[in-house]
Amino acid sequence: MLASAMLPALVLGAWAWKALAQPLSVDEPDNPLLREPLWECGLFNGAARLPQYNGSDEYSTYVVPLPYFLYRGEVLRAGRDGIKGIFYQGEHVGTDLSMSGNPPVSRDNKARTGMPTPGALVEIGPALKVSFFHRDAPDALTLRGSIRAACSFDVTDDMRAAGEGFRSTLDLAYNNRSLFEKRQLRFGAILSADFIDQEYSDFYYGVPRAYATESRPAYEAGGGYAGFGVSAHATKQLSRCLSVGLFAKWINLEGAAFEDSPLVKTRNNTVLGCALIWQIAESKRFVTAPTGEEP
């Protein structure tokens, strides 16, 4: 169950998955491309193929129907990137509090045979974003830096929780709402770089001496650069209440601090996902969507 719950944090944060708004209320924004209901809820039906961890040559496929809720308030937002508290939002600079995570590694992972397997990971921390376009522009180019504390949960051990260090990300994201507006198609791309501390690195890539073998020598993972990714996402509106989303990401670990770990079986991973989103209800009040957020 927890593995399913963590999936949206990894996949939904990468593409837009909302349906078109109902006819505008008296709160209609000046730019109709930016109209968003204050809140909406529905059902997300997603499928994704993910590496069991970055650097693993073994993949897991998840197919999950999940309810979703979006809220676009001035102080608190809950949406595709998780729950956000907006500490400051200016014309080009803003801060928030966001969440991310990863599903647990499968106990059948061959590279980790005989070793404890990492549980589900939850990350939370502050982020700073800089928007290069005006916040009321329909398209967005945003630089976003974040640092998150990581906590693991082992569902097989009475929900044991433990701190697992820190992860920092730097993303350059482009989102387009205007080019294919008449075809009701939105798309975007993200370039990202990851950095982790030694504790986080050791959680996935360390090999204690007690679990060393001839083919898997003991290894103490170091912190630092953790690879970069290139992703693309698109959302097509099928009807007022239905939309479909596609997502793809390439991850490269060349030069990563843990590149020499015996648990790194490949330096290139791909993530693929798709979703059918059914919007069930939304507010009558509309607000202007902030620049830099996925449409």
CSV table of C-alpha atoms in Angstrom, one decimal:
chain,number,residue,atom,x,y,z
A,1,MET,CA,0.0,0.0,0.0
A,2,LEU,CA,2.8,2.4,0.9
A,3,ALA,CA,4.5,1.7,-2.4
A,4,SER,CA,1.4,2.8,-4.3
A,5,ALA,CA,1.0,5.9,-2.1
A,6,MET,CA,4.5,7.0,-3.0
A,7,LEU,CA,4.1,6.6,-6.8
A,8,PRO,CA,2.3,9.9,-7.4
A,9,ALA,CA,5.2,11.9,-5.8
A,10,LEU,CA,7.5,10.5,-8.3
A,11,VAL,CA,5.3,10.5,-11.4
A,12,LEU,CA,2.6,13.1,-10.9
A,13,GLY,CA,5.1,15.8,-10.2
A,14,ALA,CA,6.4,15.5,-13.8
A,15,TRP,CA,3.3,16.1,-15.9
A,16,ALA,CA,0.0,18.0,-15.8
A,17,TRP,CA,-3.0,15.9,-15.0
A,18,LYS,CA,-5.9,18.3,-14.6
A,19,ALA,CA,-9.0,18.6,-16.7
A,20,LEU,CA,-10.2,21.9,-18.3
A,21,ALA,CA,-12.1,24.3,-16.1
A,22,GLN,CA,-15.8,24.9,-16.2
A,23,PRO,CA,-17.1,28.2,-17.6
A,24,LEU,CA,-15.5,31.1,-15.9
A,25,SER,CA,-17.0,32.6,-12.8
A,26,VAL,CA,-16.9,36.3,-11.7
A,27,ASP,CA,-13.3,35.7,-10.6
A,28,GLU,CA,-12.2,35.2,-14.2
A,29,PRO,CA,-8.4,36.0,-14.6
A,30,ASP,CA,-7.3,38.4,-17.3
A,31,ASN,CA,-5.5,35.6,-19.2
A,32,PRO,CA,-7.9,32.7,-19.9
A,33,LEU,CA,-5.0,30.3,-20.4
A,34,LEU,CA,-4.2,30.7,-16.7
A,35,ARG,CA,-7.6,30.1,-15.3
A,36,GLU,CA,-7.7,27.3,-12.7
A,37,PRO,CA,-10.4,26.4,-10.1
A,38,LEU,CA,-9.4,27.1,-6.5
A,39,TRP,CA,-9.9,23.4,-5.8
A,40,GLU,CA,-10.7,20.3,-7.7
A,41,CYS,CA,-10.8,16.5,-7.1
A,42,GLY,CA,-11.0,13.4,-9.2
A,43,LEU,CA,-9.5,10.0,-9.9
A,44,PHE,CA,-6.0,9.4,-11.3
A,45,ASN,CA,-5.5,6.1,-13.1
A,46,GLY,CA,-1.8,5.8,-13.7
A,47,ALA,CA,0.8,3.3,-14.9
A,48,ALA,CA,4.5,3.7,-14.7
A,49,ARG,CA,7.7,1.7,-15.3
A,50,LEU,CA,10.4,2.7,-12.9
A,51,PRO,CA,14.0,1.5,-12.0
A,52,GLN,CA,14.0,-0.1,-8.5
A,53,TYR,CA,16.5,2.6,-7.7
A,54,ASN,CA,18.7,4.9,-9.9
A,55,GLY,CA,21.5,2.7,-11.2
A,56,SER,CA,19.5,-0.6,-11.0
A,57,ASP,CA,19.1,-2.6,-14.1
A,58,GLU,CA,15.9,-4.1,-12.7
A,59,TYR,CA,12.5,-2.3,-13.1
A,60,SER,CA,9.1,-2.4,-11.5
A,61,THR,CA,5.8,-1.6,-13.1
A,62,TYR,CA,3.0,0.1,-11.1
A,63,VAL,CA,-0.7,0.4,-12.1
A,64,VAL,CA,-2.7,2.3,-9.6
A,65,PRO,CA,-6.1,4.1,-9.4
A,66,LEU,CA,-5.8,6.9,-6.9
A,67,PRO,CA,-8.0,9.8,-5.8
A,68,TYR,CA,-6.4,13.2,-6.1
A,69,PHE,CA,-7.1,16.7,-4.7
A,70,LEU,CA,-5.7,20.0,-5.9
A,71,TYR,CA,-5.9,23.2,-3.9
A,72,ARG,CA,-4.5,26.6,-5.2
A,73,GLY,CA,-4.7,28.9,-2.2
A,74,GLU,CA,-2.5,31.9,-1.5
A,75,VAL,CA,-0.9,30.4,1.6
A,76,LEU,CA,-1.2,26.7,1.0
A,77,ARG,CA,-1.3,24.6,-2.2
A,78,ALA,CA,-1.8,20.9,-2.6
A,79,GLY,CA,-1.1,19.5,-6.0
A,80,ARG,CA,1.1,17.6,-8.4
A,81,ASP,CA,4.3,18.4,-6.5
A,82,GLY,CA,2.8,17.5,-3.1
A,83,ILE,CA,1.7,19.8,-0.3
A,84,LYS,CA,3.2,23.3,-0.6
A,85,GLY,CA,3.3,26.1,1.9
A,86,ILE,CA,3.9,29.4,0.1
A,87,PHE,CA,6.2,31.4,2.3
A,88,TYR,CA,6.8,34.1,-0.3
A,89,GLN,CA,5.6,34.7,-3.9
A,90,GLY,CA,6.9,37.7,-5.8
A,91,GLU,CA,6.7,38.5,-9.5
A,92,HIS,CA,9.7,36.4,-10.4
A,93,VAL,CA,10.9,34.8,-7.1
A,94,GLY,CA,9.0,32.4,-4.8
A,95,THR,CA,9.5,29.9,-2.0
A,96,ASP,CA,7.6,26.8,-1.0
A,97,LEU,CA,7.6,23.6,1.0
A,98,SER,CA,7.3,20.5,-1.1
A,99,MET,CA,7.4,16.7,-0.9
A,100,SER,CA,8.8,13.9,-3.0
A,101,GLY,CA,9.5,10.2,-2.5
A,102,ASN,CA,10.4,6.7,-3.9
A,103,PRO,CA,8.7,3.3,-3.7
A,104,PRO,CA,10.5,0.6,-1.7
A,105,VAL,CA,13.1,-1.6,-3.5
A,106,SER,CA,11.8,-5.1,-4.4
A,107,ARG,CA,13.0,-7.9,-2.1
A,108,ASP,CA,13.7,-9.8,-5.4
A,109,ASN,CA,16.3,-7.4,-6.5
A,110,LYS,CA,19.2,-9.6,-7.6
A,111,ALA,CA,22.0,-7.1,-7.0
A,112,ARG,CA,20.9,-6.9,-3.3
A,113,THR,CA,20.4,-10.7,-2.7
A,114,GLY,CA,21.0,-11.4,1.0
A,115,MET,CA,21.0,-7.7,1.9
A,116,PRO,CA,18.3,-5.6,3.6
A,117,THR,CA,16.3,-3.8,0.9
A,118,PRO,CA,15.6,0.0,1.2
A,119,GLY,CA,12.0,0.8,2.2
A,120,ALA,CA,9.8,3.6,0.9
A,121,LEU,CA,11.4,7.0,1.1
A,122,VAL,CA,9.7,10.3,1.8
A,123,GLU,CA,11.5,13.6,1.3
A,124,ILE,CA,10.4,17.0,2.5
A,125,GLY,CA,12.0,20.4,2.6
A,126,PRO,CA,12.1,24.1,1.4
A,127,ALA,CA,12.6,25.2,-2.2
A,128,LEU,CA,13.4,28.5,-4.0
A,129,LYS,CA,12.2,29.1,-7.5
A,130,VAL,CA,13.0,31.9,-10.0
A,131,SER,CA,10.6,32.5,-12.9
A,132,PHE,CA,12.2,34.1,-16.1
A,133,PHE,CA,8.8,35.0,-17.6
A,134,HIS,CA,6.2,37.3,-15.9
A,135,ARG,CA,4.1,35.4,-13.5
A,136,ASP,CA,0.9,36.1,-15.6
A,137,ALA,CA,2.5,34.7,-18.8
A,138,PRO,CA,0.8,31.5,-20.1
A,139,ASP,CA,4.2,29.8,-20.6
A,140,ALA,CA,6.9,29.4,-18.0
A,141,LEU,CA,10.7,29.0,-17.7
A,142,THR,CA,11.6,28.3,-14.1
A,143,LEU,CA,14.8,27.6,-12.2
A,144,ARG,CA,14.1,25.8,-9.0
A,145,GLY,CA,16.5,24.7,-6.2
A,146,SER,CA,15.4,22.5,-3.2
A,147,ILE,CA,16.9,20.7,-0.3
A,148,ARG,CA,14.9,17.9,1.4
A,149,ALA,CA,15.4,15.7,4.4
A,150,ALA,CA,14.7,12.0,3.7
A,151,CYS,CA,13.0,9.5,5.9
A,152,SER,CA,12.5,5.8,5.1
A,153,PHE,CA,9.6,3.6,6.1
A,154,ASP,CA,9.8,-0.2,6.4
A,155,VAL,CA,6.3,-1.6,6.1
A,156,THR,CA,7.5,-5.1,7.0
A,157,ASP,CA,8.9,-4.0,10.3
A,158,ASP,CA,5.9,-2.4,12.1
A,159,MET,CA,6.4,0.8,10.0
A,160,ARG,CA,9.9,1.5,11.3
A,161,ALA,CA,11.0,5.0,10.3
A,162,ALA,CA,14.6,6.3,10.1
A,163,GLY,CA,16.3,9.4,8.8
A,164,GLU,CA,18.3,8.9,5.7
A,165,GLY,CA,20.1,12.1,5.1
A,166,PHE,CA,19.5,14.9,2.6
A,167,ARG,CA,18.9,15.3,-1.1
A,168,SER,CA,19.2,18.6,-3.1
A,169,THR,CA,17.9,19.2,-6.6
A,170,LEU,CA,18.4,21.9,-9.2
A,171,ASP,CA,15.8,22.0,-12.0
A,172,LEU,CA,15.3,24.1,-15.1
A,173,ALA,CA,11.7,23.6,-16.2
A,174,TYR,CA,9.8,24.8,-19.3
A,175,ASN,CA,6.0,24.5,-19.5
A,176,ASN,CA,3.9,25.6,-22.6
A,177,ARG,CA,0.2,26.3,-22.4
A,178,SER,CA,-0.2,28.5,-25.5
A,179,LEU,CA,1.3,26.8,-28.6
A,180,PHE,CA,-1.3,24.1,-29.0
A,181,GLU,CA,-4.1,25.8,-27.1
A,182,LYS,CA,-6.8,25.1,-29.7
A,183,ARG,CA,-5.9,21.4,-29.7
A,184,GLN,CA,-6.1,21.5,-25.9
A,185,LEU,CA,-2.6,20.1,-25.5
A,186,ARG,CA,0.0,21.2,-22.9
A,187,PHE,CA,3.6,20.1,-22.7
A,188,GLY,CA,6.9,20.7,-21.0
A,189,ALA,CA,10.4,19.6,-20.3
A,190,ILE,CA,12.8,19.5,-17.3
A,191,LEU,CA,16.5,19.4,-17.0
A,192,SER,CA,17.6,18.4,-13.5
A,193,ALA,CA,20.7,17.7,-11.4
A,194,ASP,CA,20.7,15.8,-8.1
A,195,PHE,CA,23.1,16.0,-5.1
A,196,ILE,CA,23.0,13.8,-2.0
A,197,ASP,CA,24.9,13.5,1.3
A,198,GLN,CA,26.8,10.4,2.4
A,199,GLU,CA,24.0,9.0,4.5
A,200,TYR,CA,21.5,9.2,1.6
A,201,SER,CA,24.0,7.7,-0.7
A,202,ASP,CA,24.8,4.8,1.6
A,203,PHE,CA,21.1,4.0,2.0
A,204,TYR,CA,20.9,2.9,-1.6
A,205,TYR,CA,24.5,2.2,-2.7
A,206,GLY,CA,26.5,1.1,0.4
A,207,VAL,CA,27.5,-2.5,1.0
A,208,PRO,CA,28.3,-3.3,4.6
A,209,ARG,CA,31.1,-5.9,5.2
A,210,ALA,CA,28.6,-8.3,6.7
A,211,TYR,CA,26.9,-8.5,3.2
A,212,ALA,CA,30.0,-8.5,1.0
A,213,THR,CA,30.5,-11.4,-1.4
A,214,GLU,CA,33.1,-12.2,-4.1
A,215,SER,CA,31.0,-10.4,-6.7
A,216,ARG,CA,29.8,-7.7,-4.4
A,217,PRO,CA,32.7,-6.2,-2.4
A,218,ALA,CA,32.1,-4.0,0.7
A,219,TYR,CA,31.5,-0.4,-0.4
A,220,GLU,CA,31.0,2.8,1.6
A,221,ALA,CA,29.1,5.3,-0.6
A,222,GLY,CA,30.1,8.9,-0.7
A,223,GLY,CA,28.0,12.0,-1.0
A,224,GLY,CA,28.0,14.6,-3.7
A,225,TYR,CA,26.8,14.7,-7.3
A,226,ALA,CA,24.1,12.1,-7.9
A,227,GLY,CA,23.4,12.4,-11.6
A,228,PHE,CA,21.2,14.4,-14.0
A,229,GLY,CA,17.9,13.8,-15.8
A,230,VAL,CA,16.1,15.0,-18.9
A,231,SER,CA,12.3,14.6,-18.9
A,232,ALA,CA,9.3,15.5,-21.0
A,233,HIS,CA,5.6,15.5,-20.3
A,234,ALA,CA,2.4,16.2,-22.2
A,235,THR,CA,-1.3,16.4,-21.3
A,236,LYS,CA,-4.2,16.2,-23.8
A,237,GLN,CA,-7.7,17.2,-23.0
A,238,LEU,CA,-10.2,14.6,-24.2
A,239,SER,CA,-13.4,16.2,-22.8
A,240,ARG,CA,-14.3,18.6,-20.0
A,241,CYS,CA,-13.7,16.0,-17.4
A,242,LEU,CA,-11.2,13.6,-19.0
A,243,SER,CA,-7.6,14.1,-19.9
A,244,VAL,CA,-4.6,11.8,-20.7
A,245,GLY,CA,-1.0,12.4,-19.8
A,246,LEU,CA,2.3,10.9,-20.9
A,247,PHE,CA,5.7,11.2,-19.2
A,248,ALA,CA,9.3,10.0,-20.0
A,249,LYS,CA,12.6,10.6,-18.3
A,250,TRP,CA,16.2,9.7,-18.9
A,251,ILE,CA,18.6,9.5,-15.9
A,252,ASN,CA,22.4,9.4,-16.3
A,253,LEU,CA,24.8,8.6,-13.4
A,254,GLU,CA,28.1,9.3,-15.2
A,255,GLY,CA,30.4,10.9,-12.6
A,256,ALA,CA,28.1,10.3,-9.7
A,257,ALA,CA,29.8,10.0,-6.2
A,258,PHE,CA,28.6,6.4,-5.9
A,259,GLU,CA,29.2,5.4,-9.5
A,260,ASP,CA,31.7,2.7,-8.5
A,261,SER,CA,29.3,1.0,-6.1
A,262,PRO,CA,28.8,-2.8,-6.9
A,263,LEU,CA,25.0,-2.0,-6.6
A,264,VAL,CA,25.2,0.3,-9.6
A,265,LYS,CA,24.5,-2.0,-12.6
A,266,THR,CA,23.8,0.6,-15.2
A,267,ARG,CA,24.6,4.3,-15.6
A,268,ASN,CA,21.5,5.0,-17.6
A,269,ASN,CA,17.8,4.6,-16.6
A,270,THR,CA,14.5,5.4,-18.2
A,271,VAL,CA,11.2,6.2,-16.5
A,272,LEU,CA,8.0,5.9,-18.6
A,273,GLY,CA,4.4,6.7,-17.4
A,274,CYS,CA,0.9,7.4,-18.6
A,275,ALA,CA,-2.3,8.4,-17.0
A,276,LEU,CA,-6.0,8.9,-17.5
A,277,ILE,CA,-7.4,11.6,-15.3
A,278,TRP,CA,-11.1,12.0,-14.4
A,279,GLN,CA,-12.0,15.3,-12.9
A,280,ILE,CA,-15.1,14.7,-10.7
A,281,ALA,CA,-15.7,18.1,-9.1
A,282,GLU,CA,-14.2,21.6,-8.9
A,283,SER,CA,-14.9,25.0,-7.2
A,284,LYS,CA,-16.9,27.7,-8.8
A,285,ARG,CA,-14.2,30.2,-7.9
A,286,PHE,CA,-11.2,30.5,-10.2
A,287,VAL,CA,-7.7,31.8,-9.6
A,288,THR,CA,-4.7,32.6,-11.7
A,289,ALA,CA,-2.2,29.7,-11.9
A,290,PRO,CA,1.3,30.8,-10.9
A,291,THR,CA,4.0,30.9,-13.5
A,292,GLY,CA,6.5,28.0,-13.2
A,293,GLU,CA,4.0,25.4,-12.1
A,294,GLU,CA,3.0,22.5,-14.4
A,295,PRO,CA,-0.2,23.3,-16.2
